[in-house]
Amino acid sequence: MDRPGRLLLLSELRVRNAAYDVSLSWCLLTWKRRASSPVYRPFRPSMSHSVPLSEIISVREEDEEEENGSGRKDDGSWKKIKDGDRLDGRLAFTVSYVERCQQHRWRCAEVTFTCPERALCRSWVSSIREQLASFSSRPRSLLVYINPYGGKRQGKRIYERKVAPLFAQAGISTQVIVTDYANHARDHLRTAAELSKFDGVVCVGGDGMFSEIIHGLVWRTQIECGVDPNCPDEALSPCSLRIGIIPAGSTDCICFATVGTNDPITSALHIIVGDSQPMDVCSVHHNNMFLRYSVSLLGYGFYGDVLTDSERKRWLGLARYDISGVKMFLTHHYYEGTVSYLPARGMIGTPRDAGRCRSGCVVCQHNGQIQSDRAEKYETEKASDCEDDGEWKTIRGKFLAINAASMSCACPRSPKGLSPAAHLADGTTDLILVRKCSRFNFLRHLLRHTNKDDQFDLGFVEVHRVVRFRFTPRYCQSDSDLELELLENGKRQIFSQICRDHPACGCAPAYSSWNCDGEILTHTAIDVRVHCRLIKLFARGIEEPQVFEDLANPSAI
């Protein structure tokens, strides 16, 4: 915990008729119960509590009528002080602050301090408000997009009942736009939004809604900075506005990987306190044509087939993913192609590390600085000079799945994710190649996503930490390669083409589709480049669990 620093205020105040020494410093608000008896009570929990000022949501002045009356509105947050406690005619103020709960959840707790006189009460309120106003990282105005159709269609209700009251309590003004159609938020951000009026953009929905936000925001940033989004060798300019995610979708993978839970109140509190978590973004191109941005998963083969098949079963709801997953597992298609990649060099960490990306991750800080230094070094050089340096590696083969994970891709169904040691902001992606194998072995690999076993400790699975990669499926390789294969396999090539044109024959298809963060790409031959720390979220990464948290932060107050 931060050192308290110089005291601003120190007073004896009362909390629920008990005397407390309350102190305010530059970084902490502390209240400690005054000893009423010299008798030592070893099993009595500590009655001292400290809250970082950065995690105080708001402070308000109370009066006797408000405290005893029924006019107080319920904002949906947890109350630590029961309504109806009389103040005996004295003035009081209430501090709302962040309280940590189990499973990385945050809640809004409150404590009310009773003052002996009006001047002292006002001094405390003004001092705390002055300190809160000094936090420049806190947003004052937000642009909010709500997807009313995502997940269980609860986005609007979640925002109005759980999030909007907290924003109002923190003094944050909002402009709310309820989207009417797919890519509404993306199109509005690209052209119509007056971004200079806001301190951040918030999306209420799932991963698809978040994807719309980054496609609108990143695209607009590049256009305003004079960067050509269609050039795969261009270094993209980072976005200045932070993005907040209020989870209201079906999986909410990105929120889970950056906060540790899919809880709307927790996400809203991270936004209010002004947290900032940088995140890498992958640009996907085909023949110098921009396709999409990706922040979580690019999947070819199994995951591409599952998404393609599930799109034909949308009437089944969320069950379509399970049904399509079983179907594709039984079908057991493999695909031939060539993967070329540029390994991450001079960086710490590997895809098989036991450590995980957490709040204040040293791997992200170290590798992010290396990437930043390289970007400055190569700023005046051509892309071909700095990347086509002979370090590209090539792998040809038959693959059941080719996945690129820019984060762990953890979710409630797969708590470890596809690549447990992947990092949010180190400028790399983990390239996972699953070669052709038996159904039993592939099942072993899939099951390891849900348990503690090393999912890469299999002979047919290899993983590489890369900064860029390209994939070319066999059917669209260079003409010279195709001519050579035709000479070697004449008849088989002819019948393979017939099978591609007439799949009813039951032969395995020649190519799959790319699953890009839940969207199907229109091309299979792609060029993927990682852009380090291109965006920032209102988050701080997953925090490590505190030891004996319940004992250190009793709820007796």
XYZ file of C-alpha atoms in Angstrom:
557
model
C 0.000 0.000 0.000
C 1.191 3.538 -0.687
C 2.774 5.530 2.117
C 0.292 7.992 3.631
C 2.421 11.062 2.994
C 1.669 14.464 4.535
C -1.603 14.718 6.464
C -4.208 17.151 5.199
C -6.815 16.624 7.923
C -6.997 14.782 11.244
C -10.169 14.773 13.335
C -12.109 12.749 15.865
C -15.359 11.784 14.148
C -18.071 9.244 14.860
C -19.165 6.226 12.871
C -22.412 4.665 14.105
C -21.991 6.305 17.524
C -18.427 5.037 17.938
C -15.463 7.408 18.099
C -12.856 7.150 15.338
C -9.625 8.952 14.548
C -10.038 9.921 10.895
C -7.123 11.150 8.809
C -6.791 12.361 5.231
C -3.471 12.414 3.396
C -2.514 12.941 -0.229
C -3.231 9.300 -1.017
C -5.203 7.698 1.817
C -8.377 8.104 3.838
C -7.977 6.237 7.132
C -10.331 5.746 10.050
C -9.314 3.924 13.244
C -11.541 3.162 16.177
C -10.464 4.785 19.424
C -9.749 2.302 22.213
C -12.559 2.361 24.764
C -11.016 -0.235 27.087
C -7.449 -1.259 27.888
C -8.496 -4.927 27.949
C -6.726 -6.847 25.204
C -9.056 -8.739 22.878
C -6.892 -10.976 20.669
C -9.780 -12.382 18.641
C -11.455 -9.080 17.894
C -10.872 -7.997 14.288
C -8.942 -4.827 13.611
C -11.149 -1.726 13.528
C -8.809 0.256 11.302
C -9.575 0.783 7.644
C -7.690 2.625 4.901
C -8.928 3.467 1.414
C -6.732 4.898 -1.357
C -8.069 8.245 -2.495
C -7.823 6.979 -6.065
C -10.526 4.419 -5.203
C -12.977 6.841 -3.616
C -15.978 7.244 -5.896
C -17.639 10.294 -4.353
C -18.350 12.194 -1.159
C -21.615 13.848 -0.221
C -22.811 15.918 2.687
C -25.718 14.509 4.682
C -28.293 16.191 6.887
C -30.658 14.788 9.487
C -33.680 14.813 7.190
C -31.910 12.889 4.436
C -30.423 10.361 6.847
C -33.693 9.607 8.648
C -36.112 10.124 5.783
C -37.173 7.885 2.916
C -36.151 10.198 0.096
C -32.852 8.456 -0.608
C -32.704 6.664 -3.923
C -31.357 3.166 -4.259
C -28.454 3.174 -6.725
C -28.069 -0.601 -6.761
C -24.767 -0.535 -4.811
C -24.034 -2.374 -1.601
C -24.547 -0.306 1.552
C -22.228 -0.651 4.533
C -24.257 1.797 6.625
C -27.882 1.013 7.433
C -30.462 3.650 6.616
C -32.256 5.122 9.592
C -29.286 5.672 11.928
C -29.961 8.990 13.639
C -27.332 11.713 13.738
C -28.530 13.407 16.927
C -28.780 16.715 15.164
C -25.157 16.755 14.010
C -23.994 17.032 10.397
C -22.333 14.195 8.566
C -20.777 13.242 5.252
C -20.777 9.917 3.411
C -17.822 8.540 1.450
C -18.461 5.998 -1.318
C -15.464 3.843 -2.156
C -14.384 0.644 -3.893
C -14.522 -2.553 -1.890
C -12.973 -5.754 -3.235
C -14.967 -8.966 -3.060
C -14.305 -12.532 -4.134
C -13.450 -13.540 -7.718
C -12.057 -10.095 -8.644
C -15.416 -8.379 -8.136
C -15.663 -4.798 -6.923
C -18.566 -3.224 -5.059
C -19.487 0.292 -3.992
C -19.320 0.510 -0.206
C -20.188 3.497 1.971
C -19.181 4.865 5.339
C -20.807 7.870 7.049
C -18.821 10.119 9.386
C -20.644 12.333 11.905
C -19.059 15.701 12.688
C -19.527 17.814 15.810
C -19.976 21.026 13.827
C -20.955 22.224 10.353
C -17.643 23.935 9.539
C -15.647 20.744 10.162
C -18.036 18.712 8.003
C -17.715 21.126 5.108
C -13.933 21.185 5.485
C -13.785 17.402 5.135
C -16.120 17.328 2.141
C -14.294 20.106 0.295
C -10.866 18.588 0.988
C -11.853 15.152 -0.313
C -13.533 16.655 -3.388
C -10.455 18.760 -4.067
C -8.265 15.659 -4.009
C -10.640 13.716 -6.273
C -10.686 16.594 -8.771
C -6.884 16.457 -8.969
C -6.958 12.984 -10.535
C -6.587 13.822 -14.201
C -6.967 10.183 -15.224
C -10.619 10.138 -14.171
C -13.125 10.615 -16.991
C -15.521 13.533 -16.806
C -17.494 12.857 -19.994
C -18.129 9.542 -21.760
C -19.625 8.442 -25.064
C -21.672 5.296 -24.418
C -22.860 2.802 -27.037
C -25.434 0.197 -26.010
C -26.129 -2.942 -28.027
C -29.707 -3.906 -27.100
C -29.555 -7.188 -29.032
C -26.336 -8.823 -27.782
C -26.231 -11.816 -25.443
C -29.544 -12.124 -23.589
C -30.733 -8.716 -24.843
C -30.159 -7.168 -21.416
C -27.663 -4.460 -22.380
C -29.973 -1.483 -21.973
C -31.433 -2.769 -18.721
C -27.969 -3.487 -17.272
C -26.764 0.007 -18.098
C -29.818 1.843 -16.780
C -30.096 -0.097 -13.516
C -26.489 -0.837 -12.574
C -24.131 1.494 -14.410
C -25.875 4.837 -15.002
C -26.512 5.465 -11.267
C -22.832 4.929 -10.500
C -21.755 7.309 -13.280
C -24.173 9.936 -11.975
C -22.911 9.460 -8.408
C -19.337 10.020 -9.608
C -20.320 13.159 -11.518
C -19.635 11.723 -14.981
C -21.712 13.124 -17.838
C -22.646 10.738 -20.637
C -24.010 10.748 -24.161
C -25.820 7.462 -24.734
C -26.442 5.955 -28.165
C -28.490 2.770 -28.499
C -27.375 1.061 -31.697
C -30.005 0.164 -34.300
C -28.062 -2.157 -36.603
C -24.794 -4.033 -36.987
C -21.728 -1.747 -37.195
C -23.792 1.285 -36.145
C -21.218 2.184 -33.466
C -18.309 1.639 -35.875
C -19.803 3.904 -38.535
C -20.721 6.613 -36.027
C -17.209 6.655 -34.554
C -15.591 6.856 -37.984
C -17.516 9.892 -39.180
C -20.086 11.517 -36.905
C -18.798 11.328 -33.331
C -17.314 14.531 -31.847
C -14.562 12.739 -29.972
C -12.921 15.916 -28.677
C -15.836 16.331 -26.244
C -15.204 13.023 -24.470
C -12.609 11.415 -22.216
C -13.446 7.892 -23.276
C -15.769 5.563 -25.157
C -17.827 2.892 -23.397
C -19.525 -0.073 -25.027
C -22.329 -2.019 -23.363
C -22.452 -5.439 -24.986
C -20.228 -8.387 -25.819
C -17.008 -8.953 -27.715
C -18.704 -8.106 -31.006
C -19.677 -4.671 -29.721
C -16.134 -4.071 -28.492
C -14.856 -5.025 -31.939
C -17.115 -2.380 -33.494
C -15.673 0.236 -31.144
C -12.028 -0.498 -31.922
C -12.702 -0.693 -35.677
C -14.284 2.744 -35.569
C -11.814 4.335 -33.171
C -8.590 2.859 -34.578
C -9.615 3.537 -38.183
C -10.472 7.166 -37.430
C -7.221 7.673 -35.555
C -5.205 6.422 -38.528
C -7.065 8.633 -41.002
C -6.569 11.711 -38.798
C -2.852 10.890 -38.417
C -2.346 10.327 -42.139
C -1.657 6.595 -41.838
C -2.830 4.280 -44.634
C -4.783 1.426 -42.974
C -4.468 -0.697 -46.136
C -0.680 -0.886 -45.926
C 0.381 -3.846 -43.740
C 3.856 -2.344 -43.192
C 2.570 0.922 -41.709
C 3.120 1.472 -37.976
C -0.303 2.459 -36.630
C -0.809 5.473 -34.377
C -2.161 4.696 -30.882
C -5.628 5.886 -29.903
C -5.809 8.661 -27.334
C -9.233 7.787 -25.926
C -9.624 4.894 -23.539
C -12.301 2.263 -24.065
C -14.561 0.877 -21.353
C -16.422 -2.433 -21.541
C -19.654 -3.072 -19.668
C -20.174 -6.833 -20.191
C -23.603 -7.731 -21.547
C -22.788 -10.363 -24.177
C -22.620 -14.129 -24.358
C -18.911 -14.723 -23.614
C -17.312 -11.327 -22.819
C -13.857 -12.839 -23.269
C -12.031 -9.507 -23.447
C -13.596 -8.161 -20.261
C -12.827 -11.421 -18.434
C -9.181 -11.357 -19.559
C -8.593 -7.716 -18.551
C -10.625 -7.459 -15.331
C -10.979 -11.064 -14.153
C -14.762 -11.142 -14.026
C -17.782 -10.424 -16.207
C -19.537 -8.127 -13.752
C -21.051 -4.811 -14.936
C -20.615 -3.036 -11.593
C -16.938 -3.986 -11.392
C -16.326 -2.703 -14.914
C -18.188 0.537 -14.170
C -16.051 1.156 -11.081
C -12.844 0.610 -13.077
C -14.084 3.282 -15.479
C -14.968 5.698 -12.662
C -11.566 5.504 -10.947
C -9.870 6.046 -14.318
C -7.855 2.861 -14.638
C -5.766 2.402 -17.776
C -4.609 -0.876 -19.318
C -2.767 -0.819 -22.661
C -3.558 -3.578 -25.142
C -2.035 -4.897 -28.335
C -4.040 -5.006 -31.560
C -3.346 -7.187 -34.600
C -4.021 -5.834 -38.086
C -5.085 -8.423 -40.668
C -4.430 -7.806 -44.379
C -4.811 -9.664 -47.655
C -2.717 -8.511 -50.617
C -2.303 -4.955 -49.259
C -6.002 -4.751 -48.443
C -7.150 -4.225 -44.857
C -9.545 -6.886 -43.565
C -10.006 -6.508 -39.789
C -8.399 -5.789 -36.453
C -8.073 -8.538 -33.855
C -7.452 -8.296 -30.113
C -8.113 -11.823 -28.880
C -8.243 -14.828 -31.247
C -7.513 -15.552 -34.867
C -8.461 -19.153 -35.573
C -8.190 -21.207 -38.765
C -9.331 -24.783 -39.085
C -11.321 -26.035 -36.089
C -12.369 -22.657 -34.648
C -13.039 -21.214 -38.074
C -15.198 -24.198 -38.983
C -17.132 -23.985 -35.713
C -17.971 -20.325 -36.318
C -18.918 -20.909 -39.962
C -21.211 -23.793 -39.077
C -22.763 -21.983 -36.109
C -23.759 -19.046 -38.306
C -26.157 -21.403 -40.091
C -27.764 -22.285 -36.758
C -28.374 -18.884 -35.221
C -31.959 -19.886 -34.476
C -30.556 -22.227 -31.799
C -29.192 -19.340 -29.741
C -26.047 -19.884 -27.683
C -26.462 -23.677 -27.929
C -25.340 -23.459 -31.547
C -21.697 -23.151 -30.498
C -21.787 -26.421 -28.562
C -23.594 -28.248 -31.353
C -21.243 -26.932 -34.037
C -18.234 -27.719 -31.855
C -19.243 -31.361 -31.491
C -20.020 -31.601 -35.198
C -16.663 -30.170 -36.269
C -14.820 -32.384 -33.808
C -16.457 -35.472 -35.290
C -15.857 -34.240 -38.846
C -12.146 -33.865 -38.016
C -11.091 -31.816 -41.031
C -7.450 -30.927 -41.570
C -6.027 -28.311 -43.935
C -2.765 -27.960 -45.798
C -0.907 -24.694 -45.978
C 2.216 -22.684 -45.247
C 2.821 -20.599 -42.136
C 5.624 -18.009 -42.121
C 6.368 -16.093 -38.949
C 8.743 -13.536 -37.495
C 9.754 -14.667 -33.976
C 9.788 -12.232 -31.106
C 13.448 -11.570 -30.303
C 15.181 -9.923 -27.382
C 12.128 -10.231 -25.155
C 11.455 -11.964 -21.866
C 8.776 -14.603 -21.430
C 7.667 -17.641 -23.425
C 4.254 -19.137 -24.230
C 4.887 -21.938 -21.738
C 5.711 -19.781 -18.717
C 4.022 -20.619 -15.444
C 3.474 -16.914 -14.740
C 0.372 -15.117 -15.966
C -0.262 -11.591 -17.208
C -1.511 -9.681 -14.185
C -1.920 -6.091 -13.067
C 1.427 -4.289 -13.306
C 2.879 -7.108 -15.434
C 6.674 -6.752 -15.675
C 6.777 -8.735 -18.932
C 4.411 -6.268 -20.614
C 6.375 -3.308 -19.268
C 9.758 -4.689 -20.331
C 8.739 -5.964 -23.758
C 6.553 -2.946 -24.434
C 9.527 -0.652 -23.847
C 11.651 -2.759 -26.211
C 8.988 -2.488 -28.904
C 8.730 1.254 -28.379
C 12.508 1.674 -28.698
C 12.531 -0.365 -31.898
C 9.702 1.680 -33.351
C 11.712 4.861 -32.798
C 14.840 3.255 -34.246
C 13.090 2.083 -37.399
C 10.948 5.178 -37.817
C 12.956 6.468 -40.748
C 13.731 3.058 -42.243
C 11.715 1.069 -44.710
C 9.660 -1.826 -43.408
C 11.506 -4.254 -45.657
C 14.800 -3.253 -44.077
C 13.646 -3.900 -40.537
C 11.542 -7.026 -41.014
C 12.754 -8.934 -44.078
C 16.083 -9.546 -42.358
C 16.373 -13.293 -42.879
C 14.714 -14.184 -39.569
C 11.436 -15.321 -41.048
C 10.710 -18.998 -40.418
C 8.451 -21.194 -42.527
C 6.419 -24.293 -41.656
C 4.464 -26.371 -44.171
C 2.083 -29.142 -43.209
C -1.393 -30.412 -42.499
C -3.115 -28.646 -39.624
C -6.273 -29.276 -37.625
C -6.069 -25.774 -36.204
C -3.951 -22.645 -36.524
C -4.587 -20.145 -33.737
C -3.082 -16.767 -32.868
C -3.871 -15.656 -29.305
C -3.042 -12.045 -28.417
C -4.335 -12.625 -24.884
C -5.081 -15.687 -22.803
C -8.625 -15.827 -24.269
C -9.809 -16.982 -20.856
C -13.543 -17.077 -20.189
C -15.810 -18.778 -17.623
C -15.925 -21.913 -19.777
C -12.142 -21.998 -20.201
C -10.601 -20.282 -17.149
C -7.042 -20.778 -18.486
C -7.809 -19.878 -22.090
C -6.132 -20.958 -25.313
C -2.743 -19.538 -24.318
C -2.578 -19.046 -20.536
C 0.764 -17.207 -20.589
C -0.142 -14.749 -23.372
C 0.224 -11.076 -22.471
C -2.024 -8.097 -23.080
C 0.578 -5.477 -23.968
C 3.935 -7.046 -24.840
C 3.692 -6.552 -28.621
C 3.443 -10.259 -29.455
C 0.903 -12.961 -30.229
C 1.173 -16.682 -29.497
C 0.967 -18.710 -32.709
C -0.399 -22.183 -31.928
C -0.129 -24.895 -34.590
C -2.071 -28.130 -34.099
C -0.929 -30.660 -36.671
C -2.987 -33.507 -38.066
C -3.557 -36.159 -35.402
C -6.175 -38.655 -34.248
C -9.510 -37.563 -32.821
C -8.482 -38.918 -29.432
C -5.315 -36.810 -29.328
C -7.143 -33.717 -30.508
C -9.689 -34.267 -27.748
C -6.840 -34.429 -25.238
C -5.665 -31.042 -26.489
C -9.133 -29.492 -26.249
C -9.755 -30.845 -22.749
C -6.554 -29.271 -21.485
C -8.141 -25.851 -22.067
C -10.390 -26.587 -19.088
C -7.891 -28.094 -16.625
C -4.428 -27.365 -15.247
C -2.454 -29.553 -17.648
C 0.018 -27.998 -20.091
C -1.946 -27.894 -23.344
C 1.249 -27.439 -25.371
C 2.956 -30.537 -23.948
C 1.812 -32.697 -26.846
C 3.880 -33.908 -29.782
C 1.475 -32.616 -32.426
C 1.162 -29.111 -30.903
C 3.743 -26.360 -31.222
C 3.590 -22.752 -30.097
C 5.680 -19.736 -31.091
C 5.678 -16.187 -29.733
C 5.712 -13.957 -32.805
C 5.366 -10.311 -33.828
C 4.091 -11.067 -37.319
C 2.958 -14.057 -39.356
C 1.525 -14.958 -42.752
C -0.572 -17.911 -43.821
C -1.105 -19.261 -47.317
C -3.468 -22.195 -47.818
C -2.307 -24.822 -50.262
C -4.934 -24.093 -52.913
C -3.752 -20.498 -53.394
C 0.014 -20.879 -53.154
C 2.268 -19.586 -55.920
C 1.831 -20.880 -59.454
C 5.227 -22.623 -59.421
C 4.286 -24.605 -56.306
C 0.976 -25.622 -57.844
C 2.632 -26.714 -61.109
C 5.118 -28.863 -59.193
C 2.337 -30.525 -57.220
C 0.338 -31.137 -60.396
C 3.288 -32.937 -61.974
C 3.717 -35.112 -58.890
C 0.078 -35.809 -58.132
C -1.688 -35.326 -61.481
C -4.908 -37.278 -61.036
C -5.316 -36.536 -57.369
C -5.121 -32.797 -58.037
C -7.841 -33.042 -60.668
C -10.183 -34.890 -58.349
C -9.356 -32.544 -55.468
C -10.551 -29.630 -57.574
C -13.772 -31.514 -58.351
C -14.266 -32.167 -54.628
C -13.809 -28.471 -53.845
C -16.447 -27.587 -56.396
C -18.816 -30.382 -55.331
C -18.402 -30.980 -51.581
C -21.384 -33.353 -51.474
C -19.035 -36.180 -52.382
C -17.927 -36.255 -48.733
C -14.238 -35.479 -49.279
C -12.497 -33.110 -46.873
C -12.650 -29.442 -47.962
C -9.438 -27.873 -49.213
C -9.669 -24.745 -47.073
C -11.273 -23.395 -43.934
C -12.221 -19.890 -42.810
C -10.540 -17.530 -40.368
C -12.387 -16.759 -37.153
C -11.346 -13.203 -36.264
C -12.730 -12.329 -32.827
C -16.019 -14.011 -33.707
C -16.266 -12.720 -37.277
C -15.549 -14.691 -40.461
C -12.866 -13.255 -42.740
C -13.536 -13.146 -46.461
C -10.011 -14.359 -47.354
C -7.858 -17.216 -46.126
C -4.415 -15.983 -47.221
C -3.603 -13.313 -44.639
C -0.782 -11.179 -43.266
C -1.028 -10.462 -39.529
C 1.035 -7.861 -37.667
C 0.971 -7.045 -33.957
C 0.798 -3.358 -33.005
C 2.064 -2.873 -29.470
C -0.210 -0.945 -27.073
C -2.394 0.470 -29.803
C -5.399 0.981 -27.526
C -6.058 1.494 -23.817
C -8.911 0.141 -21.734
C -10.508 1.381 -18.541
C -9.001 -1.561 -16.632
C -5.865 -2.450 -14.690
C -5.415 -6.117 -15.552
C -6.320 -9.002 -13.281
C -5.223 -8.293 -9.709
C -3.517 -10.966 -7.639
C -5.715 -12.178 -4.743
C -4.912 -10.502 -1.470
C -3.846 -12.708 1.417
C -6.314 -12.752 4.301
C -8.327 -10.020 2.607
C -11.330 -10.557 4.861
C -9.228 -10.119 8.000
C -7.478 -7.017 6.674
C -10.734 -5.382 5.575
C -13.431 -6.282 8.112
C -17.037 -5.456 7.389
C -17.757 -4.526 10.971
C -17.763 -0.835 10.188
